[in-house]
Amino acid sequence: DVHKRTLTNWCAAAQKPEVLSTVLHYSKSKPNFEIQDSQQRTALDWAVYKKNLSTTRLLDEHGCDSMSVRHQAELTRARAHPGTVTKSREQEKMEQYHLPVVRRKLLAAAYREGGLDINRLFRQYDKNHDGTLSLDEFLSAIRRDMHVSPAEVSEKDLRYLFSTLDSDGGGAIEIGELVDSFQITTDQVVANSKAKTVRRQTLSDFSAADTIKTMTWRSTRVAPL
């Protein structure tokens, strides 16, 4: 129904599947339940993001007409730190369009350094050897070793990339997750590079065999690999 779709859309927009299942389960037993207004949604988003309150209790309180004193204080803090609230339209656009570009630029910078080992690079910045990187350690690795300039990838984009990998908001990212996020793109880059190398070699072989120069531009384009 419309009520359930509204809740589904809201939770999907917040990209919190664990909250979505709780909300849908809760809404079945509370047919009159609804999140009253945008301010309450903002406070709920902020509290769930911080994971410091029970989701069900939050839903109970936010199903009422008024906000509790505690949640009013949370809303005030949320307004003061908008980066901790549900994704804005700008953030969603960045995730869909800009984040892949950031990753490609970082990988391109790594390959300019002669096949840089991403796993080794990030682990050498793990000063306390706990398998995680802080934001400063992450930025140092990107700027100093990968030599990615602010003109190539902005500070804002790097910080956003870090925040997407910092799933629990604890201020540190798992090196394994970070390497895995790059590895998918790395495999694609390597595959594309190998394909181009094979094609260049194939065309070179065709050209060498074409002693009477009968090979046309069209025939080189359709030459099999």
GROMACS .gro file of C-alpha atoms in nm:
model
  225
    1ASP     CA    1   0.000   0.000   0.000
    2VAL     CA    2   0.096   0.368  -0.014
    3HIS     CA    3   0.200   0.376   0.352
    4LYS     CA    4   0.438   0.083   0.315
    5ARG     CA    5   0.582   0.217  -0.012
    6THR     CA    6   0.653   0.550   0.157
    7LEU     CA    7   0.844   0.377   0.436
    8THR     CA    8   1.022   0.156   0.185
    9ASN     CA    9   1.127   0.451  -0.028
   10TRP     CA   10   1.248   0.644   0.274
   11CYS     CA   11   1.459   0.355   0.405
   12ALA     CA   12   1.592   0.269   0.062
   13ALA     CA   13   1.698   0.630   0.014
   14ALA     CA   14   1.881   0.612   0.344
   15GLN     CA   15   2.042   0.286   0.224
   16LYS     CA   16   1.983   0.110   0.553
   17PRO     CA   17   1.843  -0.236   0.467
   18GLU     CA   18   1.859  -0.352   0.828
   19VAL     CA   19   1.637  -0.059   0.927
   20LEU     CA   20   1.406  -0.123   0.633
   21SER     CA   21   1.322  -0.475   0.749
   22THR     CA   22   1.256  -0.352   1.102
   23VAL     CA   23   1.032  -0.071   0.979
   24LEU     CA   24   0.826  -0.298   0.754
   25HIS     CA   25   0.786  -0.556   1.031
   26TYR     CA   26   0.688  -0.284   1.276
   27SER     CA   27   0.442  -0.116   1.038
   28LYS     CA   28   0.245  -0.441   1.004
   29SER     CA   29   0.171  -0.445   1.376
   30LYS     CA   30   0.114  -0.068   1.392
   31PRO     CA   31  -0.121   0.018   1.105
   32ASN     CA   32  -0.152   0.381   1.217
   33PHE     CA   33   0.222   0.431   1.249
   34GLU     CA   34   0.379   0.709   1.046
   35ILE     CA   35   0.681   0.934   1.063
   36GLN     CA   36   0.522   1.271   1.116
   37ASP     CA   37   0.743   1.525   0.940
   38SER     CA   38   1.083   1.594   0.792
   39GLN     CA   39   1.231   1.710   1.122
   40GLN     CA   40   1.143   1.382   1.290
   41ARG     CA   41   1.281   1.190   0.995
   42THR     CA   42   1.602   1.389   1.022
   43ALA     CA   43   1.639   1.312   1.392
   44LEU     CA   44   1.560   0.945   1.331
   45ASP     CA   45   1.813   0.927   1.049
   46TRP     CA   46   2.079   1.082   1.268
   47ALA     CA   47   2.016   0.853   1.564
   48VAL     CA   48   2.010   0.539   1.350
   49TYR     CA   49   2.329   0.653   1.176
   50LYS     CA   50   2.497   0.680   1.516
   51LYS     CA   51   2.354   0.340   1.617
   52ASN     CA   52   2.315   0.456   1.975
   53LEU     CA   53   1.943   0.393   2.023
   54SER     CA   54   1.708   0.101   1.970
   55THR     CA   55   1.543   0.123   1.627
   56THR     CA   56   1.210  -0.001   1.759
   57ARG     CA   57   1.211   0.250   2.045
   58LEU     CA   58   1.292   0.526   1.798
   59LEU     CA   59   0.999   0.424   1.584
   60ASP     CA   60   0.772   0.427   1.889
   61GLU     CA   61   0.879   0.776   1.987
   62HIS     CA   62   0.872   0.916   1.635
   63GLY     CA   63   0.526   0.779   1.576
   64CYS     CA   64   0.399   1.034   1.828
   65ASP     CA   65   0.293   1.391   1.757
   66SER     CA   66   0.578   1.551   1.948
   67MET     CA   67   0.949   1.489   1.978
   68SER     CA   68   1.116   1.400   2.304
   69VAL     CA   69   1.359   1.645   2.463
   70ARG     CA   70   1.642   1.406   2.389
   71HIS     CA   71   1.555   1.387   2.021
   72GLN     CA   72   1.521   1.763   2.000
   73ALA     CA   73   1.881   1.785   2.120
   74GLU     CA   74   1.982   1.523   1.864
   75LEU     CA   75   1.811   1.720   1.590
   76THR     CA   76   2.001   2.033   1.694
   77ARG     CA   77   2.329   1.844   1.667
   78ALA     CA   78   2.225   1.694   1.335
   79ARG     CA   79   2.163   2.042   1.195
   80ALA     CA   80   2.505   2.152   1.318
   81HIS     CA   81   2.668   1.853   1.144
   82PRO     CA   82   2.470   1.793   0.824
   83GLY     CA   83   2.727   1.541   0.700
   84THR     CA   84   2.595   1.286   0.951
   85VAL     CA   85   2.236   1.302   0.827
   86THR     CA   86   2.077   1.098   0.549
   87LYS     CA   87   2.240   1.136   0.209
   88SER     CA   88   2.158   1.456   0.027
   89ARG     CA   89   2.081   1.467  -0.343
   90GLU     CA   90   2.436   1.590  -0.402
   91GLN     CA   91   2.581   1.294  -0.212
   92GLU     CA   92   2.366   1.047  -0.405
   93LYS     CA   93   2.483   1.201  -0.731
   94MET     CA   94   2.844   1.178  -0.615
   95GLU     CA   95   2.804   0.810  -0.529
   96GLN     CA   96   2.641   0.725  -0.861
   97TYR     CA   97   2.859   0.929  -1.095
   98HIS     CA   98   3.169   1.069  -0.925
   99LEU     CA   99   3.284   0.783  -0.702
  100PRO     CA  100   3.370   0.549  -0.993
  101VAL     CA  101   3.568   0.835  -1.147
  102VAL     CA  102   3.760   0.880  -0.821
  103ARG     CA  103   3.851   0.511  -0.814
  104ARG     CA  104   3.962   0.512  -1.178
  105LYS     CA  105   4.183   0.816  -1.120
  106LEU     CA  106   4.344   0.657  -0.817
  107LEU     CA  107   4.412   0.337  -1.011
  108ALA     CA  108   4.550   0.532  -1.306
  109ALA     CA  109   4.784   0.712  -1.068
  110ALA     CA  110   4.892   0.378  -0.920
  111TYR     CA  111   4.975   0.237  -1.264
  112ARG     CA  112   5.175   0.548  -1.351
  113GLU     CA  113   5.399   0.446  -1.063
  114GLY     CA  114   5.487   0.120  -1.235
  115GLY     CA  115   5.228  -0.131  -1.121
  116LEU     CA  116   5.212  -0.013  -0.762
  117ASP     CA  117   5.106  -0.278  -0.510
  118ILE     CA  118   4.795  -0.121  -0.353
  119ASN     CA  119   4.784  -0.370  -0.068
  120ARG     CA  120   5.146  -0.299   0.030
  121LEU     CA  121   5.099   0.075  -0.008
  122PHE     CA  122   4.807   0.097   0.232
  123ARG     CA  123   4.954  -0.143   0.486
  124GLN     CA  124   5.274   0.056   0.521
  125TYR     CA  125   5.062   0.346   0.645
  126ASP     CA  126   4.898   0.130   0.912
  127LYS     CA  127   5.118   0.266   1.192
  128ASN     CA  128   4.966   0.068   1.480
  129HIS     CA  129   4.929  -0.253   1.273
  130ASP     CA  130   4.560  -0.302   1.355
  131GLY     CA  131   4.454  -0.361   0.995
  132THR     CA  132   4.281  -0.024   0.961
  133LEU     CA  133   4.360   0.322   0.827
  134SER     CA  134   4.255   0.655   0.973
  135LEU     CA  135   4.149   0.938   0.742
  136ASP     CA  136   4.491   1.105   0.772
  137GLU     CA  137   4.671   0.778   0.693
  138PHE     CA  138   4.443   0.721   0.393
  139LEU     CA  139   4.503   1.072   0.259
  140SER     CA  140   4.880   1.038   0.307
  141ALA     CA  141   4.885   0.715   0.106
  142ILE     CA  142   4.687   0.872  -0.176
  143ARG     CA  143   4.875   1.200  -0.193
  144ARG     CA  144   5.233   1.095  -0.115
  145ASP     CA  145   5.267   0.750  -0.272
  146MET     CA  146   5.007   0.756  -0.545
  147HIS     CA  147   5.091   1.121  -0.618
  148VAL     CA  148   4.727   1.205  -0.679
  149SER     CA  149   4.704   1.583  -0.692
  150PRO     CA  150   4.404   1.786  -0.570
  151ALA     CA  151   4.348   1.882  -0.934
  152GLU     CA  152   4.294   1.515  -1.020
  153VAL     CA  153   4.088   1.416  -0.716
  154SER     CA  154   3.962   1.680  -0.475
  155GLU     CA  155   3.991   1.661  -0.098
  156LYS     CA  156   3.611   1.648  -0.080
  157ASP     CA  157   3.595   1.343  -0.308
  158LEU     CA  158   3.867   1.161  -0.116
  159ARG     CA  159   3.692   1.227   0.213
  160TYR     CA  160   3.366   1.103   0.067
  161LEU     CA  161   3.535   0.789  -0.064
  162PHE     CA  162   3.671   0.729   0.286
  163SER     CA  163   3.328   0.781   0.444
  164THR     CA  164   3.164   0.527   0.211
  165LEU     CA  165   3.418   0.266   0.322
  166ASP     CA  166   3.388   0.363   0.689
  167SER     CA  167   3.062   0.170   0.728
  168ASP     CA  168   3.029   0.207   1.105
  169GLY     CA  169   3.130   0.573   1.120
  170GLY     CA  170   3.418   0.490   1.354
  171GLY     CA  171   3.676   0.701   1.172
  172ALA     CA  172   3.879   0.406   1.037
  173ILE     CA  173   3.850   0.173   0.738
  174GLU     CA  174   3.951  -0.191   0.704
  175ILE     CA  175   4.251  -0.224   0.472
  176GLY     CA  176   4.112  -0.550   0.334
  177GLU     CA  177   3.786  -0.380   0.232
  178LEU     CA  178   3.978  -0.090   0.081
  179VAL     CA  179   4.198  -0.319  -0.128
  180ASP     CA  180   3.895  -0.525  -0.237
  181SER     CA  181   3.714  -0.210  -0.351
  182PHE     CA  182   4.009  -0.128  -0.576
  183GLN     CA  183   4.071  -0.487  -0.689
  184ILE     CA  184   3.747  -0.513  -0.890
  185THR     CA  185   3.843  -0.210  -1.093
  186THR     CA  186   4.207  -0.322  -1.111
  187ASP     CA  187   4.107  -0.656  -1.266
  188GLN     CA  188   3.905  -0.470  -1.530
  189VAL     CA  189   4.198  -0.240  -1.608
  190VAL     CA  190   4.439  -0.534  -1.641
  191ALA     CA  191   4.196  -0.724  -1.866
  192ASN     CA  192   4.149  -0.420  -2.090
  193SER     CA  193   4.523  -0.361  -2.102
  194LYS     CA  194   4.592  -0.723  -2.202
  195ALA     CA  195   4.325  -0.707  -2.473
  196LYS     CA  196   4.481  -0.392  -2.621
  197THR     CA  197   4.828  -0.548  -2.613
  198VAL     CA  198   4.706  -0.860  -2.795
  199ARG     CA  199   4.529  -0.650  -3.057
  200ARG     CA  200   4.836  -0.435  -3.119
  201GLN     CA  201   5.053  -0.747  -3.159
  202THR     CA  202   4.798  -0.905  -3.393
  203LEU     CA  203   4.785  -0.599  -3.615
  204SER     CA  204   5.164  -0.584  -3.614
  205ASP     CA  205   5.180  -0.948  -3.729
  206PHE     CA  206   4.926  -0.880  -4.006
  207SER     CA  207   5.124  -0.578  -4.120
  208ALA     CA  208   5.451  -0.772  -4.127
  209ALA     CA  209   5.291  -1.047  -4.335
  210ASP     CA  210   5.136  -0.797  -4.577
  211THR     CA  211   5.443  -0.765  -4.799
  212ILE     CA  212   5.246  -0.629  -5.097
  213LYS     CA  213   5.058  -0.380  -4.881
  214THR     CA  214   4.703  -0.491  -4.964
  215MET     CA  215   4.572  -0.459  -4.610
  216THR     CA  216   4.324  -0.172  -4.585
  217TRP     CA  217   4.225   0.036  -4.281
  218ARG     CA  218   3.889  -0.143  -4.273
  219SER     CA  219   4.053  -0.486  -4.271
  220THR     CA  220   4.273  -0.391  -3.976
  221ARG     CA  221   3.969  -0.278  -3.780
  222VAL     CA  222   3.790  -0.609  -3.829
  223ALA     CA  223   4.101  -0.820  -3.788
  224PRO     CA  224   4.036  -1.105  -3.543
  225LEU     CA  225   4.221  -1.120  -3.213
   0.00000   0.00000   0.00000
